CSV table of C-alpha atoms in Angstrom, one decimal:
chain,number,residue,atom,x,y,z
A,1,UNK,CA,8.2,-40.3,-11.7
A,2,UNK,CA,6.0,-43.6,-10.9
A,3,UNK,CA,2.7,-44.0,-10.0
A,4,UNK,CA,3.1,-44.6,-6.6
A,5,UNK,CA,3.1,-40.7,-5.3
A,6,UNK,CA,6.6,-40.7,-4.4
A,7,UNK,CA,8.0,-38.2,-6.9
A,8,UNK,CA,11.2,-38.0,-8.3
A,9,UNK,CA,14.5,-35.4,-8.6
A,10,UNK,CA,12.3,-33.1,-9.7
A,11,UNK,CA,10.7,-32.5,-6.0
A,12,UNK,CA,7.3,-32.3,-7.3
A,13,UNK,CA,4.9,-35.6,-6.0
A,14,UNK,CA,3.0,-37.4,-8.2
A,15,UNK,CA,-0.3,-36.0,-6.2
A,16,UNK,CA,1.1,-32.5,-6.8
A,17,UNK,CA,1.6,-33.2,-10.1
A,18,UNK,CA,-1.3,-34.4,-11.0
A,19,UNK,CA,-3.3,-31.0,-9.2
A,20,UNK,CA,-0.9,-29.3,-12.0
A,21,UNK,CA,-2.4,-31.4,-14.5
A,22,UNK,CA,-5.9,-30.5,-13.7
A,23,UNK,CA,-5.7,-26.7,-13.0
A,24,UNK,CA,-3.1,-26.8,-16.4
A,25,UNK,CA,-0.7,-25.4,-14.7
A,26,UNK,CA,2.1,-23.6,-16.4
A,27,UNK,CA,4.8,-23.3,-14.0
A,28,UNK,CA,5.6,-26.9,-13.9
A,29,UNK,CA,6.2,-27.2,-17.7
A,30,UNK,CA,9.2,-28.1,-17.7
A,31,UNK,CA,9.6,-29.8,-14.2
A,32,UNK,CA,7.8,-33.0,-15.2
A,33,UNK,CA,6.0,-34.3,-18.7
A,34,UNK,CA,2.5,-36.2,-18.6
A,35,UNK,CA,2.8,-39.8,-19.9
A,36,UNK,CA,-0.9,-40.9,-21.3
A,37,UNK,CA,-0.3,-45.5,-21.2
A,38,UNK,CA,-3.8,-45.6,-23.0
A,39,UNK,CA,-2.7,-43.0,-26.1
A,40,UNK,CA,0.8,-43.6,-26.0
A,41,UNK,CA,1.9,-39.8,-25.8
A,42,UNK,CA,3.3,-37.9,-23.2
A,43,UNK,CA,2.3,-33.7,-22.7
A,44,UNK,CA,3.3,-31.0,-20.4
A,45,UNK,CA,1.5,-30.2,-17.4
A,46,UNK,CA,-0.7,-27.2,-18.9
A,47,UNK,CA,-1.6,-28.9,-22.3
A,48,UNK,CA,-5.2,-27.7,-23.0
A,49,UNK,CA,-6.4,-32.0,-24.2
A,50,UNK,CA,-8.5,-33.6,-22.6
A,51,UNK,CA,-7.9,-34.7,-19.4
A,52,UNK,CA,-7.3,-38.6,-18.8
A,53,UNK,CA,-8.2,-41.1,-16.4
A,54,UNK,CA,-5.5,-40.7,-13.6
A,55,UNK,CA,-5.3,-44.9,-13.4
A,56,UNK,CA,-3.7,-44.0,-17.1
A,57,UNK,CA,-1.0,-41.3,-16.1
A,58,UNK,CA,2.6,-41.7,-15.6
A,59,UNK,CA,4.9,-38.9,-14.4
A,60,UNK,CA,8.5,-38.5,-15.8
A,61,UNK,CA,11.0,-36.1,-15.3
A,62,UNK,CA,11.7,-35.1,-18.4
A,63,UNK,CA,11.1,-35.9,-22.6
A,64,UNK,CA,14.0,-38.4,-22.6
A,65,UNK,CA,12.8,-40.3,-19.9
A,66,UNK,CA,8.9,-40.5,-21.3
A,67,UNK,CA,10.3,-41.3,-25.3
A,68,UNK,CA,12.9,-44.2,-23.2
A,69,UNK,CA,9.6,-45.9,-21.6
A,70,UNK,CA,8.3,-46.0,-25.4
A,71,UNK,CA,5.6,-42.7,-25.6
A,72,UNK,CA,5.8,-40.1,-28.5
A,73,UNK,CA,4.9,-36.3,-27.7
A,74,UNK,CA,1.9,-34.6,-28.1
A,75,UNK,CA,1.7,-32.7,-31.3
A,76,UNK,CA,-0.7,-30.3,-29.5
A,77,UNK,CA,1.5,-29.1,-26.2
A,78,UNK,CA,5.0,-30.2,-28.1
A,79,UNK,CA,6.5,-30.8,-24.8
A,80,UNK,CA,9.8,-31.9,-26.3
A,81,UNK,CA,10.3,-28.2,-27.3
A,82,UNK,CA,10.3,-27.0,-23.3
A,83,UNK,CA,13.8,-28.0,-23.4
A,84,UNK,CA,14.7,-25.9,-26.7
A,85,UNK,CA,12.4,-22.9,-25.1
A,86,UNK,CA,14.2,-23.3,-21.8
A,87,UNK,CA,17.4,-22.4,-23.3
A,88,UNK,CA,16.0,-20.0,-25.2
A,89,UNK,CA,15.2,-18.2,-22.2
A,90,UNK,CA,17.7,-18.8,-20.2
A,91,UNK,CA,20.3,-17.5,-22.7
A,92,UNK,CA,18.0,-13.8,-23.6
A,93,UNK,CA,18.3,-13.4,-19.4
A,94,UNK,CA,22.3,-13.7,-19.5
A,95,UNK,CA,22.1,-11.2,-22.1
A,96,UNK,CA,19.5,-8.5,-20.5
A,97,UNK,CA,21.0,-9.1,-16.6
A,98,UNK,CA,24.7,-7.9,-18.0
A,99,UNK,CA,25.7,-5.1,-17.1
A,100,UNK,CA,26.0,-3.4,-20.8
A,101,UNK,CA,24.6,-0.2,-20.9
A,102,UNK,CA,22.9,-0.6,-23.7
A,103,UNK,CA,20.6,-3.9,-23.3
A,104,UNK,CA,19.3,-5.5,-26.3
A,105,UNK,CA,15.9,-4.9,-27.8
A,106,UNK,CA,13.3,-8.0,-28.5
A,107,UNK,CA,14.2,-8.5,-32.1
A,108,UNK,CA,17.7,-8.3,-30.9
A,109,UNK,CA,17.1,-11.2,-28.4
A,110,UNK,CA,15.0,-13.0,-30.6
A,111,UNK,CA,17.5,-12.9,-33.8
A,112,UNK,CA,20.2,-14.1,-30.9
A,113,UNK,CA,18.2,-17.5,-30.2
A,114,UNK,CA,16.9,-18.3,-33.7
A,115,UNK,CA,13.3,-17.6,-32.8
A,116,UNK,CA,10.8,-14.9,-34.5
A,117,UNK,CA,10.4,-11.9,-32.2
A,118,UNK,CA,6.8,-12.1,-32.1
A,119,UNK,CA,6.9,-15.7,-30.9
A,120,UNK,CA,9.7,-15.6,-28.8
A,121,UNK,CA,8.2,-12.6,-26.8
A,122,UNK,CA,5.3,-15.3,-26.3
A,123,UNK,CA,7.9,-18.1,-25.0
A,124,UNK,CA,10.0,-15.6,-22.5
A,125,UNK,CA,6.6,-14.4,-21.1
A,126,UNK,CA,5.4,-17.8,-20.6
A,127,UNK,CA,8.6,-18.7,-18.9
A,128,UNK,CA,9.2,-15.2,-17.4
A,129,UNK,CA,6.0,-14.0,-16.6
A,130,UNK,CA,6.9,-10.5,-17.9
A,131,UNK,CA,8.2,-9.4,-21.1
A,132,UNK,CA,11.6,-8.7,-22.3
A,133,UNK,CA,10.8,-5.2,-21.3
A,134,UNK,CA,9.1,-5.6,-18.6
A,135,UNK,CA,11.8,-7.8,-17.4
A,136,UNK,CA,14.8,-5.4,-18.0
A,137,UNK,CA,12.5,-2.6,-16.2
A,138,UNK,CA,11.9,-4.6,-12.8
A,139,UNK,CA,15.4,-5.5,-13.0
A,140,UNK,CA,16.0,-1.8,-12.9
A,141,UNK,CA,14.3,-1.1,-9.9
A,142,UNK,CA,15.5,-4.4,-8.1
A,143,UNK,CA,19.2,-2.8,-8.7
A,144,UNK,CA,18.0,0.5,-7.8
A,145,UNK,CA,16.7,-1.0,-4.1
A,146,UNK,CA,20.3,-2.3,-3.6
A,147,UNK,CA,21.9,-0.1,-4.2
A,148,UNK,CA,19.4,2.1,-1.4
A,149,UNK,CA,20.4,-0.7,0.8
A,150,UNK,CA,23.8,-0.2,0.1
A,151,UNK,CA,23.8,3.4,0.9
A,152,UNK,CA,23.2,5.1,-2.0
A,153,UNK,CA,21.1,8.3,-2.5
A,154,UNK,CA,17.8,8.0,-3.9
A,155,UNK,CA,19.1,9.7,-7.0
A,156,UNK,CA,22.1,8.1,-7.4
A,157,UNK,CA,20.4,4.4,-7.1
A,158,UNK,CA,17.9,5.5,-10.0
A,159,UNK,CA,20.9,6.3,-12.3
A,160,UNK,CA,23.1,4.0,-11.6
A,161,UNK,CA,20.1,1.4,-12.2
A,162,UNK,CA,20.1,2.9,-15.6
A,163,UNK,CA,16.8,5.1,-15.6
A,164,UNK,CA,17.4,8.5,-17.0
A,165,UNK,CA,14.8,10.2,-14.9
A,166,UNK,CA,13.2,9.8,-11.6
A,167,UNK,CA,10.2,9.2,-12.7
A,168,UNK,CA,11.1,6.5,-15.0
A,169,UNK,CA,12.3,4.9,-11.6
A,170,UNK,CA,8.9,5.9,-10.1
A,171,UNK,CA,6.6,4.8,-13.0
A,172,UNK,CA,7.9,1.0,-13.5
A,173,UNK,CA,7.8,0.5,-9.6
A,174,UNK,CA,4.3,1.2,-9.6
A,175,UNK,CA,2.3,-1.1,-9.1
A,176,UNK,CA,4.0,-4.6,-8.6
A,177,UNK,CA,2.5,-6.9,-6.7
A,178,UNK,CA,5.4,-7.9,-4.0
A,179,UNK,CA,8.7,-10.5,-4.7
A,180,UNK,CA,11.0,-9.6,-8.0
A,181,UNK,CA,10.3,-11.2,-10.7
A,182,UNK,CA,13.8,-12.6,-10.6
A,183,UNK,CA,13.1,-14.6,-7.1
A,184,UNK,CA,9.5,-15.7,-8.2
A,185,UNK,CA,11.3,-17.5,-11.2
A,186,UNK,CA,14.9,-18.5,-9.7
A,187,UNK,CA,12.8,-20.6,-6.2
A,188,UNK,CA,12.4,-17.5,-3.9
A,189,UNK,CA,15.9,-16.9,-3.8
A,190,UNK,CA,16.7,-14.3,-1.1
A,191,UNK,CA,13.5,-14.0,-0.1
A,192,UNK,CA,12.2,-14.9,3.9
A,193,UNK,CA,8.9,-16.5,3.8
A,194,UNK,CA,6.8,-17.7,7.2
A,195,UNK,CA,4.6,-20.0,7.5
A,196,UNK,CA,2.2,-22.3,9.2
A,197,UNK,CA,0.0,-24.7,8.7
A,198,UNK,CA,-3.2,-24.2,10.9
A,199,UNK,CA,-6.3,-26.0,11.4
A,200,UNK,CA,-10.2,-24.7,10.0
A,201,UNK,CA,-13.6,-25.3,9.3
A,202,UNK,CA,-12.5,-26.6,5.8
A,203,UNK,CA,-9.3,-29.0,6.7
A,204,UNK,CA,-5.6,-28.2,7.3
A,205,UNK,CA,-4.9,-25.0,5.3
A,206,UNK,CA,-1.0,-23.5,4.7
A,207,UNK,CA,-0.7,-20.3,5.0
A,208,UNK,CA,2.9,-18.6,3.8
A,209,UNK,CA,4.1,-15.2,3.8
A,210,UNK,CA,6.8,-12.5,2.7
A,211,UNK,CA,7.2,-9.3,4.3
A,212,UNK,CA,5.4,-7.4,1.7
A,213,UNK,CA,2.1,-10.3,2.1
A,214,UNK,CA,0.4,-13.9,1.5
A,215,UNK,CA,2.8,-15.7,-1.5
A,216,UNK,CA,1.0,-19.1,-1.0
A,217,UNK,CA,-2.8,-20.1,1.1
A,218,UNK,CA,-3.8,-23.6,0.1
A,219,UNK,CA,-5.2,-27.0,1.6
A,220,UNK,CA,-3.9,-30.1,2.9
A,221,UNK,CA,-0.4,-28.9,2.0
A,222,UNK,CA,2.8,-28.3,4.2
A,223,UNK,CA,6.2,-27.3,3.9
A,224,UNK,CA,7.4,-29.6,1.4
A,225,UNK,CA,4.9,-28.6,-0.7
A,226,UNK,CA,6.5,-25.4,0.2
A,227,UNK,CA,9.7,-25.9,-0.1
A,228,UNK,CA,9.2,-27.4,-3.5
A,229,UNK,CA,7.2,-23.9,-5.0
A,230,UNK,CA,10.4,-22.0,-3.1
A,231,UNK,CA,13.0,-24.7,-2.9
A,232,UNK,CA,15.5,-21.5,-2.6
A,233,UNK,CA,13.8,-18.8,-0.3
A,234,UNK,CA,14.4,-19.2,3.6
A,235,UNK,CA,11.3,-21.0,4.7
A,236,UNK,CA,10.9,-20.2,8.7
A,237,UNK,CA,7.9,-21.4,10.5
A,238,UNK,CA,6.0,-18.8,12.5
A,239,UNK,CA,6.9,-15.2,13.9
A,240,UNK,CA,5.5,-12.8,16.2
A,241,UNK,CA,4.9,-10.5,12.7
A,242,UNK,CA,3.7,-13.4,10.8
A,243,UNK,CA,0.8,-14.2,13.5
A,244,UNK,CA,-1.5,-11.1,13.5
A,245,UNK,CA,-1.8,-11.8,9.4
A,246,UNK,CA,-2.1,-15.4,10.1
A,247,UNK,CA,-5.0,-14.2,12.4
A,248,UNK,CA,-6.5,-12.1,9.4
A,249,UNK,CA,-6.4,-14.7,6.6
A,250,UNK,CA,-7.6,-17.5,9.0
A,251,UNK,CA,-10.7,-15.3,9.5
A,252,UNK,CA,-11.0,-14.8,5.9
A,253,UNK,CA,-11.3,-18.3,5.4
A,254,UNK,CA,-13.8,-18.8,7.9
A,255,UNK,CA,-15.9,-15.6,7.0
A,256,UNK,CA,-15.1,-15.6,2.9
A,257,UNK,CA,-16.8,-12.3,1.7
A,258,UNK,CA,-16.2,-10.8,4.2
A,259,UNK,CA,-14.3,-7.2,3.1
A,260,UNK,CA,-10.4,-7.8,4.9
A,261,UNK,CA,-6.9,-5.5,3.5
A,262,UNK,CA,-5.1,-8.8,3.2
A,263,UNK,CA,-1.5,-8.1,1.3
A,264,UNK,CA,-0.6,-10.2,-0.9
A,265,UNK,CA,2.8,-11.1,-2.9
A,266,UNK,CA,1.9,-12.8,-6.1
A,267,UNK,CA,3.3,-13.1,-9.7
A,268,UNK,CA,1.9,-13.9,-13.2
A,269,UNK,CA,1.9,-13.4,-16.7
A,270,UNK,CA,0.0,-10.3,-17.7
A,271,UNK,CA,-3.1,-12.1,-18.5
A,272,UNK,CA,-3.0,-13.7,-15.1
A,273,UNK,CA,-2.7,-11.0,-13.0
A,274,UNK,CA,-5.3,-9.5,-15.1
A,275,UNK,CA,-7.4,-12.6,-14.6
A,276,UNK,CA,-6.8,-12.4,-10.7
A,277,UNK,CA,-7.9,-8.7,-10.5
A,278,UNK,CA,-11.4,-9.7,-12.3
A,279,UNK,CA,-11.8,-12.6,-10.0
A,280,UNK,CA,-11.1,-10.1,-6.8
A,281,UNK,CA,-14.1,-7.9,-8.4
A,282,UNK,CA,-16.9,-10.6,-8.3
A,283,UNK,CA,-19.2,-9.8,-5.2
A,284,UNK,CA,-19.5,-12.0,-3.0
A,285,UNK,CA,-22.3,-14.5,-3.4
A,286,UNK,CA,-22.1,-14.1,-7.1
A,287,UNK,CA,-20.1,-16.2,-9.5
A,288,UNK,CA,-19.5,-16.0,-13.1
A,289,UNK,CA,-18.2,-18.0,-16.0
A,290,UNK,CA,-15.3,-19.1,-17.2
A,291,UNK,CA,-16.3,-17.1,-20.7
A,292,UNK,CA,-17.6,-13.9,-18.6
A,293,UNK,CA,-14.4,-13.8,-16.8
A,294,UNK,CA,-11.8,-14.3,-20.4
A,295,UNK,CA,-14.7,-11.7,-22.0
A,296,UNK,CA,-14.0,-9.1,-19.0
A,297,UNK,CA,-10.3,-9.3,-19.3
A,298,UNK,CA,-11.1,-8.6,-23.2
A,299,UNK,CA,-10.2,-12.3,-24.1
A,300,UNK,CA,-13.5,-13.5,-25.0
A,301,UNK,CA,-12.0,-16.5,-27.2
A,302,UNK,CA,-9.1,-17.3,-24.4
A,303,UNK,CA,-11.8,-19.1,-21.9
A,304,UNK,CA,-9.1,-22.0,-21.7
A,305,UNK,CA,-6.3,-19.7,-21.1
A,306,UNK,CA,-8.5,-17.8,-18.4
A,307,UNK,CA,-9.0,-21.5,-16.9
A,308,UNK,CA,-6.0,-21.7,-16.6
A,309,UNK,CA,-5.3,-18.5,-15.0
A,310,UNK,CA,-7.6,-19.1,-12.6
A,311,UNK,CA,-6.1,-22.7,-11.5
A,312,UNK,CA,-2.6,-21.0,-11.6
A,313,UNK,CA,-3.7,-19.2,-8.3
A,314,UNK,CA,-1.3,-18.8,-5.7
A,315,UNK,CA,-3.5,-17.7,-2.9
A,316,UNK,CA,-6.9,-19.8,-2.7
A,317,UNK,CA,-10.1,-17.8,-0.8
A,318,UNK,CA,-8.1,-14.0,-0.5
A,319,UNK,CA,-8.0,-14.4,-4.8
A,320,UNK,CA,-11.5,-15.9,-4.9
A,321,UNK,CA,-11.3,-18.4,-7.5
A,322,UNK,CA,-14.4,-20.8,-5.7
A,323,UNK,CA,-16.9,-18.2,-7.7
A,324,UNK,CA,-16.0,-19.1,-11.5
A,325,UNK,CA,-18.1,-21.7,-12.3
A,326,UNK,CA,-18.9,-23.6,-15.9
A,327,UNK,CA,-21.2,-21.6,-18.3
A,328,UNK,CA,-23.9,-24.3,-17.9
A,329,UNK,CA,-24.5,-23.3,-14.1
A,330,UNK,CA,-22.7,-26.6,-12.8
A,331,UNK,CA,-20.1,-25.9,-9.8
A,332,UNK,CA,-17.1,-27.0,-12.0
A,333,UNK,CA,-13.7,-28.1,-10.9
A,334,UNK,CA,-11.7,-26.9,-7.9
A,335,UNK,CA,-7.5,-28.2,-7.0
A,336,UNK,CA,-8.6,-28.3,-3.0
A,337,UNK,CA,-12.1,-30.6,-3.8
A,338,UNK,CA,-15.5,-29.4,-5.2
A,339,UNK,CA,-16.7,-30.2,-1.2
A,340,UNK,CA,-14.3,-27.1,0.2
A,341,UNK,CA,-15.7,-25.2,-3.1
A,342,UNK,CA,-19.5,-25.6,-2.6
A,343,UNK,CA,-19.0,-24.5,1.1
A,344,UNK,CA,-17.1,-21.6,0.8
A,345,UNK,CA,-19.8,-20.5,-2.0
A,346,UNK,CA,-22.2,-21.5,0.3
A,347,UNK,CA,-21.5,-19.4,3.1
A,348,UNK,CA,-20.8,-16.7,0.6
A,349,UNK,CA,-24.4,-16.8,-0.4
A,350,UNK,CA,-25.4,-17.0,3.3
């Protein structure tokens, strides 16, 4: 990448890139590396330093092309190990989406990639956003539903998906917030997402939705922002179905606070979904810390991480990240502007 906002083969633009940056973002480790001109280093997109200047920021694609311009990494973030971790990861999901009977265990995993099990459990959630186990159980139920597509009994889908009771089937279902895991980390693939981009109070706002809810609600992006967060899903503009929740979000946004069923089809890491849910909790009118929020989710030393979770938000307003604010009182930062922030609190607060 350059400094002129035009991106690179990574699909992500420098502006996007830099909002990553700032909300520490960790989806996009990986995609692009941080080059710091004044320091000499270069750091993954969710490195918890100090931000820079942006005049001092350079985008690459990748480690080889930030040490080739002459930057070291940063011994904090390590970003030359995304590419070890990567593999890693990609090599423990060959091995748990086989179609062995018996899948292996995390020790198993971890032994087969030359990592401890207790830290590689930390890098496949990071990448994954579930757990070995977690992973192998969605996986189950994904197989399950196709093979109820495909005309199998209810019973016979939950055996043959490998759960040895029903209620096995029943119990890891419950619960999950909308796409697989498998299409939130492979681009969308198979999924069908609408979308528009309409016009509000607060500036041009996307709005983008699966059949099971809201997957993306931001500002002043489109669809090749779009495209880029689900360069594999089919990405169809409108629909008859898509326009009465188009209706109900856009009055969310205009009316924030106001209590609305919106359904929504997000994914994170534990912690972040955990984060989301307290966020969803604060009344409206009311804010609360970035320490109250990693203290409620019984993190109290993780407020970075629960920053983080809280910039990693998919669905801006309907997840109501504009009411975590710094522990000194002071509005703090937001990805769509501190001026789309301070309104939507103020007409919170009436």
């Amino acid at each position: 990448m350059s400094g002129n906002g035009s991106g690179n083969e990574s699909g992500v633009s420098d502006d996007r890139a830099w909002q990553a940056v700032q909300s520490r973002d960790r989806t996009f480790d990986g995609r692009f590396v941080t080059g710091v001109l004044t320091t000499g280093i270069y750091c993954r997109p969710s490195c918890s330093a100090r931000h820079p200047r942006r005049e001092n920021v350079r985008f690459f694609g990748d480690a080889g092309a930030a040490e080739r311009f002459g930057l070291r990494a940063c011994l904090r973030c390590r970003p030359n190990d995304v590419s070890r971790d990567e593999e890693a990861v990609a090599s423990a999901l060959r091995m748990l989406d086989s179609d062995e009977e018996k899948l292996p265990g995390l020790a198993d995993l971890a032994e087969a990639v030359g990592y401890s099990p207790s830290h590689f459990q930390r890098v496949f959630k990071r990448s994954v956003g579930l757990s070995p186990s977690e992973y192998v159980r969605a996986r189950r139920v994904e197989r399950a539903g196709d093979a109820m597509s495909g005309g199998a009994s209810v019973t016979e889908a939950i055996y043959e998906a490998g759960f040895g009771a029903s209620s096995r089937f029943y119990e890891a279902s419950e619960g999950r917030l909308g796409m697989a895991p498998s299409a939130w980390r492979d681009g969308g693939r198979g999924a069908t997402i609408h979308w528009a981009v309409v016009a509000t109070s607060l500036g041009r706002m996307l709005v983008a939705a699966t059949g099971k809810g809201v997957c993306r609600l931001s500002f002043d992006e489109g669809r090749e922002e779009l495209a880029a967060r689900f360069p594999k899903a089919e990405l169809i503009e409108g629909g008859a179905a898509f326009e009465s929740l188009l209706g109900s979000v856009v009055a969310a946004v205009e009316q924030p606070g106001q209590s609305r069923a919106i359904p929504l089809d997000v994914q994170g890491t534990a912690f972040q979904e955990a984060v989301w849910r307290e966020l969803q909790r604060i009344p409206p009118g009311e804010t609360r810390s970035y320490a109250q929020i990693a203290a409620a989710v019984g993190k109290p030393g993780a407020v970075r991480a629960a920053g983080s979770a809280n910039g990693a938000n998919n669905v801006a307003v309907l997840i109501p990240c504009h009411r975590v604010v710094r522990s000194d009182g002071t509005i703090g930062g937001y990805a769509y502007g501190e001026a789309i922030k301070r309104e939507l609190l103020k007409r919170e607060q009436g």
